[in-house]
Amino acid sequence: MTDTSTAPNDRAKAAKHQTAPPAEAPAPFDKGSGAHASTSAQQQPAAAPPAPVAAAAQAAKPIVREVRPLPVSAYTLINDSSGVFGRVWGATIPASVPWSDILDDQFWAHKANAFSPMDTIILRHANREYYARLLVLELRTVGTAVEKNRVTVHVLERHDLKPADAGLDSYRALFEISHLGNEKKWCVIRVADRTIVHEGFASVDDAQIARRMAAQHVAQREAAHRRAGRAEG
């Protein structure tokens, strides 16, 4: 008996007309680069912008100059009222000490335990640049010290006088002071050609002394030349 069943033919037709699964859509084409863009699974997070340079991100810290207290040997007790009234002290100020140091309460630390409120201090500048008188207002202790080590003063008067080396002003202007880093530190520089004349000073006060000495050297050299010229003439 011949099998007239149509099942095989039906299966063949079904296989012929079976719809293939849709293919994965291609990634969009990037016209700028000429390549297909990566899929979301392959995309990498955008790189973070480079961190700023540390030196530029942090502002340079200003150099804070240490205030050195006036040595005990610079003081003189002029008048002692035995506690009835304020005492009068004298203090010789070195030529290298700026006026701002005198107003700093740490400058008087070595006599803070001897001063009393309402004492007066007469200032005698070593180079006779000024005459001044201060009033002691407050004494206090800072840090772990047991005795008082800070003095607040008030300026009663100040009179600027002609400095003893006023003739050096024009020669002092030939040099300047600058801090050139941790290696060279404070330096004395000749303005004319920017040559470093002296270097390696730990404080600006020491550099000021060296600047004054350099000015004196130039002044003495020019004076010697003038004397030699007069002798030849």
Short mmCIF file of C-alpha atoms in Angstrom, two decimals:
data_model
loop_
_atom_site.label_atom_id
_atom_site.label_comp_id
_atom_site.label_asym_id
_atom_site.label_seq_id
_atom_site.Cartn_x
_atom_site.Cartn_y
_atom_site.Cartn_z
CA MET A 1 0.00 0.00 0.00
CA THR A 2 1.29 3.32 -1.05
CA ASP A 3 1.64 5.93 1.74
CA THR A 4 -0.09 9.01 0.52
CA SER A 5 0.46 10.96 3.74
CA THR A 6 1.41 14.59 3.19
CA ALA A 7 3.29 15.01 6.55
CA PRO A 8 6.79 14.92 5.07
CA ASN A 9 5.88 17.48 2.46
CA ASP A 10 4.33 19.69 5.07
CA ARG A 11 7.47 19.51 7.20
CA ALA A 12 9.64 20.41 4.22
CA LYS A 13 7.47 23.39 3.39
CA ALA A 14 7.55 24.54 6.99
CA ALA A 15 11.31 24.29 7.10
CA LYS A 16 11.59 26.24 3.85
CA HIS A 17 9.39 29.06 5.02
CA GLN A 18 10.68 29.15 8.60
CA THR A 19 11.70 32.76 9.56
CA ALA A 20 15.30 33.17 10.68
CA PRO A 21 15.89 35.04 13.98
CA PRO A 22 16.64 38.71 13.45
CA ALA A 23 20.34 39.53 13.26
CA GLU A 24 21.86 41.89 15.81
CA ALA A 25 21.70 45.42 14.55
CA PRO A 26 25.14 46.81 13.62
CA ALA A 27 26.60 49.51 15.75
CA PRO A 28 26.07 53.03 14.41
CA PHE A 29 28.74 54.21 12.02
CA ASP A 30 30.91 57.09 13.16
CA LYS A 31 31.43 59.31 10.13
CA GLY A 32 34.22 61.25 11.80
CA SER A 33 36.47 58.28 12.56
CA GLY A 34 35.28 55.94 9.84
CA ALA A 35 34.66 53.14 12.35
CA HIS A 36 31.69 51.67 14.10
CA ALA A 37 31.05 53.00 17.57
CA SER A 38 31.40 50.56 20.42
CA THR A 39 28.32 49.11 21.98
CA SER A 40 27.21 50.23 25.41
CA ALA A 41 28.70 47.05 26.90
CA GLN A 42 32.09 47.88 25.41
CA GLN A 43 32.10 51.61 26.10
CA GLN A 44 34.67 52.80 28.65
CA PRO A 45 33.95 55.66 31.07
CA ALA A 46 35.32 59.00 29.97
CA ALA A 47 38.74 59.76 31.39
CA ALA A 48 38.75 62.27 34.19
CA PRO A 49 40.52 65.55 33.48
CA PRO A 50 44.11 65.60 34.71
CA ALA A 51 44.51 66.70 38.28
CA PRO A 52 46.00 70.19 38.66
CA VAL A 53 49.64 70.44 39.50
CA ALA A 54 50.16 70.56 43.24
CA ALA A 55 52.28 73.67 43.03
CA ALA A 56 49.55 75.49 41.13
CA ALA A 57 46.67 74.13 43.21
CA GLN A 58 48.16 75.27 46.48
CA ALA A 59 49.23 78.85 46.85
CA ALA A 60 52.80 79.30 47.93
CA LYS A 61 53.00 79.89 51.65
CA PRO A 62 54.48 83.24 52.54
CA ILE A 63 57.74 83.19 54.35
CA VAL A 64 57.19 84.15 57.95
CA ARG A 65 60.22 85.77 59.50
CA GLU A 66 60.88 84.83 63.10
CA VAL A 67 60.93 87.72 65.56
CA ARG A 68 63.98 87.45 67.79
CA PRO A 69 63.51 88.75 71.35
CA LEU A 70 65.72 91.64 72.40
CA PRO A 71 68.70 90.33 74.42
CA VAL A 72 68.69 90.98 78.16
CA SER A 73 71.97 92.90 77.82
CA ALA A 74 70.15 95.59 75.78
CA TYR A 75 68.00 96.68 78.76
CA THR A 76 68.74 99.28 81.43
CA LEU A 77 66.57 100.14 84.44
CA ILE A 78 66.59 103.95 84.43
CA ASN A 79 64.18 104.67 87.28
CA ASP A 80 62.65 102.31 89.84
CA SER A 81 59.70 103.77 91.70
CA SER A 82 59.45 100.74 94.06
CA GLY A 83 55.96 99.96 92.86
CA VAL A 84 54.57 103.43 93.62
CA PHE A 85 54.55 104.36 89.96
CA GLY A 86 55.56 102.71 86.73
CA ARG A 87 59.27 102.11 86.27
CA VAL A 88 61.27 103.57 83.43
CA TRP A 89 63.35 101.22 81.30
CA GLY A 90 65.83 101.90 78.58
CA ALA A 91 66.35 99.61 75.58
CA THR A 92 69.04 99.84 72.91
CA ILE A 93 67.60 98.65 69.60
CA PRO A 94 70.08 97.12 67.10
CA ALA A 95 70.23 98.85 63.73
CA SER A 96 69.08 95.70 61.95
CA VAL A 97 65.79 95.41 63.88
CA PRO A 98 62.77 96.72 61.94
CA TRP A 99 60.12 98.80 63.67
CA SER A 100 57.53 96.05 63.15
CA ASP A 101 59.52 93.76 65.45
CA ILE A 102 59.36 96.32 68.25
CA LEU A 103 55.57 96.25 68.14
CA ASP A 104 55.52 92.43 68.27
CA ASP A 105 54.75 91.14 71.76
CA GLN A 106 57.41 88.44 71.42
CA PHE A 107 60.19 91.02 71.01
CA TRP A 108 60.08 91.86 74.75
CA ALA A 109 59.88 88.24 75.94
CA HIS A 110 63.18 88.26 77.87
CA LYS A 111 61.90 91.01 80.21
CA ALA A 112 58.23 90.06 80.33
CA ASN A 113 58.59 88.68 83.84
CA ALA A 114 60.28 91.89 85.05
CA PHE A 115 57.93 94.41 83.46
CA SER A 116 54.76 95.69 85.07
CA PRO A 117 51.76 97.34 83.46
CA MET A 118 52.25 101.11 83.11
CA ASP A 119 56.05 100.79 82.89
CA THR A 120 57.59 102.89 80.15
CA ILE A 121 60.42 101.91 77.80
CA ILE A 122 62.66 104.52 76.22
CA LEU A 123 64.11 103.28 72.95
CA ARG A 124 67.59 104.26 71.86
CA HIS A 125 68.26 103.19 68.31
CA ALA A 126 71.84 102.02 67.74
CA ASN A 127 72.05 104.03 64.54
CA ARG A 128 70.15 107.03 65.95
CA GLU A 129 67.40 106.70 63.37
CA TYR A 130 64.63 107.52 65.87
CA TYR A 131 63.76 108.24 69.48
CA ALA A 132 60.66 106.51 70.88
CA ARG A 133 58.82 105.81 74.10
CA LEU A 134 56.53 102.84 74.76
CA LEU A 135 53.99 102.07 77.47
CA VAL A 136 53.61 98.52 78.81
CA LEU A 137 49.94 97.56 78.69
CA GLU A 138 49.67 93.82 79.27
CA LEU A 139 51.79 90.83 80.27
CA ARG A 140 50.78 87.26 79.54
CA THR A 141 52.00 83.70 79.13
CA VAL A 142 51.90 81.82 75.82
CA GLY A 143 52.50 78.10 75.34
CA THR A 144 53.87 75.82 78.03
CA ALA A 145 55.99 78.49 79.71
CA VAL A 146 55.55 79.05 83.42
CA GLU A 147 56.65 82.68 83.49
CA LYS A 148 55.25 85.50 81.39
CA ASN A 149 56.75 85.65 77.91
CA ARG A 150 54.64 88.18 75.99
CA VAL A 151 54.36 91.97 76.36
CA THR A 152 51.81 94.22 74.70
CA VAL A 153 53.09 97.78 74.27
CA HIS A 154 51.59 101.08 73.14
CA VAL A 155 53.59 103.73 71.29
CA LEU A 156 53.55 106.98 73.26
CA GLU A 157 55.83 108.84 70.90
CA ARG A 158 58.28 108.38 68.09
CA HIS A 159 60.53 110.96 66.49
CA ASP A 160 62.50 110.13 63.35
CA LEU A 161 66.07 111.38 63.44
CA LYS A 162 68.82 111.66 60.87
CA PRO A 163 70.56 108.26 60.68
CA ALA A 164 74.26 108.18 61.46
CA ASP A 165 74.97 106.64 58.07
CA ALA A 166 72.61 108.80 56.02
CA GLY A 167 75.38 109.17 53.44
CA LEU A 168 75.06 105.45 52.67
CA ASP A 169 71.49 105.72 51.39
CA SER A 170 72.55 106.22 47.78
CA TYR A 171 75.00 103.31 48.03
CA ARG A 172 72.51 101.05 49.79
CA ALA A 173 70.16 101.55 46.83
CA LEU A 174 72.74 99.78 44.67
CA PHE A 175 71.81 96.50 46.35
CA GLU A 176 68.61 94.69 47.15
CA ILE A 177 67.59 91.72 49.26
CA SER A 178 65.65 88.73 47.97
CA HIS A 179 64.84 85.19 49.11
CA LEU A 180 65.96 82.75 46.40
CA GLY A 181 64.79 79.43 47.79
CA ASN A 182 65.89 76.95 50.39
CA GLU A 183 69.37 76.55 48.94
CA LYS A 184 70.47 80.17 48.50
CA LYS A 185 68.07 81.55 51.15
CA TRP A 186 68.26 85.33 51.72
CA CYS A 187 70.64 86.99 49.27
CA VAL A 188 72.14 90.41 48.62
CA ILE A 189 71.89 91.23 44.92
CA ARG A 190 73.62 94.00 43.00
CA VAL A 191 70.88 95.86 41.13
CA ALA A 192 73.02 96.90 38.14
CA ASP A 193 73.72 93.39 36.81
CA ARG A 194 71.61 91.16 39.13
CA THR A 195 74.76 89.52 40.51
CA ILE A 196 74.43 87.76 43.85
CA VAL A 197 76.96 89.45 46.12
CA HIS A 198 76.18 87.49 49.30
CA GLU A 199 73.92 84.51 49.86
CA GLY A 200 72.87 81.89 52.39
CA PHE A 201 71.49 84.15 55.14
CA ALA A 202 68.92 82.49 57.40
CA SER A 203 67.07 85.74 58.14
CA VAL A 204 66.36 89.01 56.40
CA ASP A 205 68.03 90.85 59.28
CA ASP A 206 71.35 89.16 58.57
CA ALA A 207 70.95 89.98 54.89
CA GLN A 208 70.27 93.64 55.78
CA ILE A 209 73.55 93.80 57.67
CA ALA A 210 75.38 92.32 54.69
CA ARG A 211 73.68 94.82 52.38
CA ARG A 212 74.83 97.69 54.59
CA MET A 213 78.38 96.33 54.61
CA ALA A 214 78.34 96.06 50.81
CA ALA A 215 77.21 99.68 50.58
CA GLN A 216 79.96 100.73 52.96
CA HIS A 217 82.52 98.90 50.85
CA VAL A 218 81.45 100.76 47.70
CA ALA A 219 81.45 104.10 49.54
CA GLN A 220 84.92 103.50 50.97
CA ARG A 221 86.27 102.44 47.58
CA GLU A 222 84.93 105.55 45.88
CA ALA A 223 86.28 107.74 48.69
CA ALA A 224 89.71 106.17 48.23
CA HIS A 225 89.57 106.89 44.51
CA ARG A 226 88.68 110.51 45.17
CA ARG A 227 91.56 110.86 47.63
CA ALA A 228 93.94 109.30 45.11
CA GLY A 229 92.74 111.69 42.42
CA ARG A 230 93.31 114.69 44.64
CA ALA A 231 96.80 113.43 45.53
CA GLU A 232 97.72 113.08 41.86
CA GLY A 233 96.38 116.50 41.07
#
